[in-house]
Amino acid sequence: MQTSKKLNPITMTTHFRMASVSKQFTAMAIYRLHRQGKLNLEDSISKYLEGLPPRTQAITISHLLNHTSGLVDYESHIPTHQTAQLTDRDVLHIIADIDSVYFPAGTRFQYSNTGYCLLALIVEKVAGLSYPDAVKELIFKPSDIKRATVYPTPHDKERAYGYHPTSVGFRLADQSITSATKGDGGVYISMEEYLKWVNNQNPLWDESYKAHLEKYAVYVKDDVYYSLGWFFTRKGRDLFLFHSGESTGFHNIVVWNMTDNNVLALFSNRDDMKIAEVYDKLMKHQQLTFNLINIPLFLWLNKVYMNDL
């Protein structure tokens, strides 16, 4: 696929929209603020966000991080007259008018983009910076990541543009009404710099982080857990962290064996399910399987996002 209207080829330095793979960056920003003593993961989100309805008062930051908040899906409540792209603050305004939750906080797992939009607002409130600047200071700089960005990126000439396959080729499909929210999917990064991020040499993945990953883990299904922006499972001595991302024009997936520091990642700027087949072949070539997942991993994750497992 092209990276601009000039049909530039994709390289290791091309920036892809990470979609939900971005959640690991939002979670790390929250974790770092926690470690700095600026917030506590057990704080009520109402401490940082104004205007929340009464039934959300029991929700904590950790509930948002691990998709156990019960918050309603903002995408199901976008006003029919909405034409401008939504921001994270728009998401807060949407749910502020809905005094209901799907279930009491902490009682079950249900994947939630809403929660991660709110986490971005908490990052901004606590750090005293815009979300992009906070991610830069808290994550990109200590990880030696110099070119990654957070939407909007009007001057990013290295970014890929998203496409949707049709019967006669591909049509440009780079943005949707939900493409401007940041906390749930707004990071743009190249494969070159992503491999700096998911690397045991990165000082952010310290023993305290690993302890928190285990402490806040919630069970999903098929021997898979979720914690701090990652799905994870164990196979023997190995700890595998993984996530995918789906948005208009972009599908991505990554598995990181944190124990051996091996990464299998695939970024694409097309939004069909071709990635599921290709990545499944790559996993088989690497003899990478998970104990109880018997369908392509991208499809398994898609079902989690749709609450269809």
Short mmCIF file of C-alpha atoms in Angstrom, two decimals, residues 44-190:
data_model
loop_
_atom_site.label_atom_id
_atom_site.label_comp_id
_atom_site.label_asym_id
_atom_site.label_seq_id
_atom_site.Cartn_x
_atom_site.Cartn_y
_atom_site.Cartn_z
CA SER A 44 -11.81 6.51 41.86
CA ILE A 45 -11.93 8.00 38.38
CA SER A 46 -14.29 10.69 39.73
CA LYS A 47 -11.25 12.14 41.51
CA TYR A 48 -9.92 13.21 38.11
CA LEU A 49 -12.98 13.45 35.86
CA GLU A 50 -15.87 15.82 36.48
CA GLY A 51 -19.49 15.28 35.56
CA LEU A 52 -19.62 11.50 35.79
CA PRO A 53 -23.04 10.02 36.63
CA PRO A 54 -23.70 8.41 40.05
CA ARG A 55 -23.53 4.81 38.85
CA THR A 56 -19.90 5.25 37.80
CA GLN A 57 -18.66 6.35 41.23
CA ALA A 58 -17.31 2.91 42.15
CA ILE A 59 -15.09 2.72 39.07
CA THR A 60 -11.34 2.97 39.70
CA ILE A 61 -8.41 3.59 37.38
CA SER A 62 -7.52 -0.11 37.52
CA HIS A 63 -11.01 -0.99 36.31
CA LEU A 64 -10.46 1.21 33.25
CA LEU A 65 -7.03 -0.29 32.62
CA ASN A 66 -8.28 -3.86 32.64
CA HIS A 67 -11.72 -3.52 31.03
CA THR A 68 -13.70 -4.31 34.15
CA SER A 69 -15.40 -0.93 34.57
CA GLY A 70 -18.79 -1.79 33.08
CA LEU A 71 -18.88 1.56 31.29
CA VAL A 72 -21.15 1.77 28.29
CA ASP A 73 -19.68 1.66 24.80
CA TYR A 74 -19.53 5.26 23.64
CA GLU A 75 -19.62 4.15 20.00
CA SER A 76 -23.16 2.90 20.57
CA HIS A 77 -24.25 6.35 21.76
CA ILE A 78 -22.70 8.72 19.22
CA PRO A 79 -25.34 11.33 18.33
CA THR A 80 -26.91 10.73 14.93
CA HIS A 81 -26.17 14.33 13.97
CA GLN A 82 -22.45 14.02 14.79
CA THR A 83 -20.24 14.80 11.79
CA ALA A 84 -17.01 16.07 13.36
CA GLN A 85 -14.50 13.55 14.64
CA LEU A 86 -14.85 12.74 18.32
CA THR A 87 -12.18 13.52 20.91
CA ASP A 88 -11.54 11.79 24.22
CA ARG A 89 -13.36 14.64 25.96
CA ASP A 90 -16.35 14.13 23.68
CA VAL A 91 -16.43 10.54 24.91
CA LEU A 92 -16.59 11.80 28.51
CA HIS A 93 -19.49 14.08 27.59
CA ILE A 94 -21.34 11.21 25.93
CA ILE A 95 -21.16 8.90 28.93
CA ALA A 96 -21.81 11.74 31.40
CA ASP A 97 -25.37 11.79 30.13
CA ILE A 98 -25.87 8.04 30.62
CA ASP A 99 -26.42 7.01 34.24
CA SER A 100 -26.10 3.29 33.66
CA VAL A 101 -23.41 0.64 33.42
CA TYR A 102 -23.32 -2.85 31.90
CA PHE A 103 -22.35 -4.45 35.22
CA PRO A 104 -20.92 -3.45 38.64
CA ALA A 105 -17.28 -2.44 38.43
CA GLY A 106 -14.80 -5.27 38.94
CA THR A 107 -17.25 -8.13 38.43
CA ARG A 108 -16.34 -9.17 34.88
CA PHE A 109 -14.20 -8.44 31.81
CA GLN A 110 -15.71 -6.62 28.84
CA TYR A 111 -13.43 -4.88 26.38
CA SER A 112 -13.97 -1.11 26.46
CA ASN A 113 -12.63 1.65 24.24
CA THR A 114 -14.54 4.09 26.45
CA GLY A 115 -12.29 3.30 29.39
CA TYR A 116 -9.10 4.06 27.51
CA CYS A 117 -10.43 7.39 26.22
CA LEU A 118 -11.05 8.35 29.84
CA LEU A 119 -7.57 7.17 30.82
CA ALA A 120 -6.10 9.64 28.30
CA LEU A 121 -7.99 12.45 30.05
CA ILE A 122 -6.64 11.28 33.42
CA VAL A 123 -3.11 11.30 31.99
CA GLU A 124 -3.62 14.89 30.85
CA LYS A 125 -5.09 15.97 34.19
CA VAL A 126 -2.32 14.43 36.31
CA ALA A 127 0.66 15.15 34.05
CA GLY A 128 -0.47 18.69 33.28
CA LEU A 129 0.28 18.08 29.61
CA SER A 130 -1.64 17.21 26.49
CA TYR A 131 -1.89 13.47 25.96
CA PRO A 132 0.62 13.52 23.05
CA ASP A 133 3.13 15.53 25.10
CA ALA A 134 2.63 13.31 28.15
CA VAL A 135 3.27 10.17 26.08
CA LYS A 136 6.37 11.80 24.65
CA GLU A 137 7.76 12.66 28.09
CA LEU A 138 6.67 9.53 29.96
CA ILE A 139 7.31 6.92 27.26
CA PHE A 140 8.92 8.01 24.02
CA LYS A 141 11.90 9.85 25.49
CA PRO A 142 12.97 7.15 28.00
CA SER A 143 12.47 4.53 25.27
CA ASP A 144 14.66 6.46 22.78
CA ILE A 145 11.68 6.76 20.44
CA LYS A 146 12.14 9.98 18.48
CA ARG A 147 9.74 9.97 15.53
CA ALA A 148 6.54 8.31 16.76
CA THR A 149 3.53 10.58 17.18
CA VAL A 150 0.01 10.68 18.54
CA TYR A 151 -2.87 11.83 16.34
CA PRO A 152 -3.25 14.43 14.93
CA THR A 153 -0.15 14.24 12.74
CA PRO A 154 -0.60 16.79 9.95
CA HIS A 155 3.12 17.12 9.29
CA ASP A 156 4.03 13.43 9.48
CA LYS A 157 5.32 12.69 5.99
CA GLU A 158 6.34 9.18 7.04
CA ARG A 159 2.86 7.96 7.90
CA ALA A 160 1.00 5.32 5.96
CA TYR A 161 -2.52 6.03 4.75
CA GLY A 162 -5.25 3.48 5.36
CA TYR A 163 -7.11 1.61 2.62
CA HIS A 164 -10.12 -0.63 2.23
CA PRO A 165 -10.10 -3.40 -0.40
CA THR A 166 -12.93 -3.46 -2.91
CA SER A 167 -13.81 -5.65 -5.90
CA VAL A 168 -11.88 -3.29 -8.17
CA GLY A 169 -8.86 -2.49 -6.03
CA PHE A 170 -8.37 -0.33 -2.95
CA ARG A 171 -10.05 2.89 -1.88
CA LEU A 172 -8.63 5.40 0.55
CA ALA A 173 -10.17 4.78 4.00
CA ASP A 174 -7.88 6.59 6.39
CA GLN A 175 -10.23 8.23 8.90
CA SER A 176 -13.59 7.73 10.55
CA ILE A 177 -15.62 9.66 13.09
CA THR A 178 -13.80 7.79 15.91
CA SER A 179 -10.25 8.08 14.50
CA ALA A 180 -9.36 11.21 16.50
CA THR A 181 -9.70 9.71 19.97
CA LYS A 182 -6.23 9.19 21.38
CA GLY A 183 -6.27 7.01 24.48
CA ASP A 184 -7.84 4.01 22.80
CA GLY A 185 -5.98 4.04 19.51
CA GLY A 186 -4.10 7.20 18.55
CA VAL A 187 -0.42 6.23 18.41
CA TYR A 188 1.41 6.27 15.07
CA ILE A 189 4.75 4.44 15.11
CA SER A 190 7.09 2.63 12.75
#
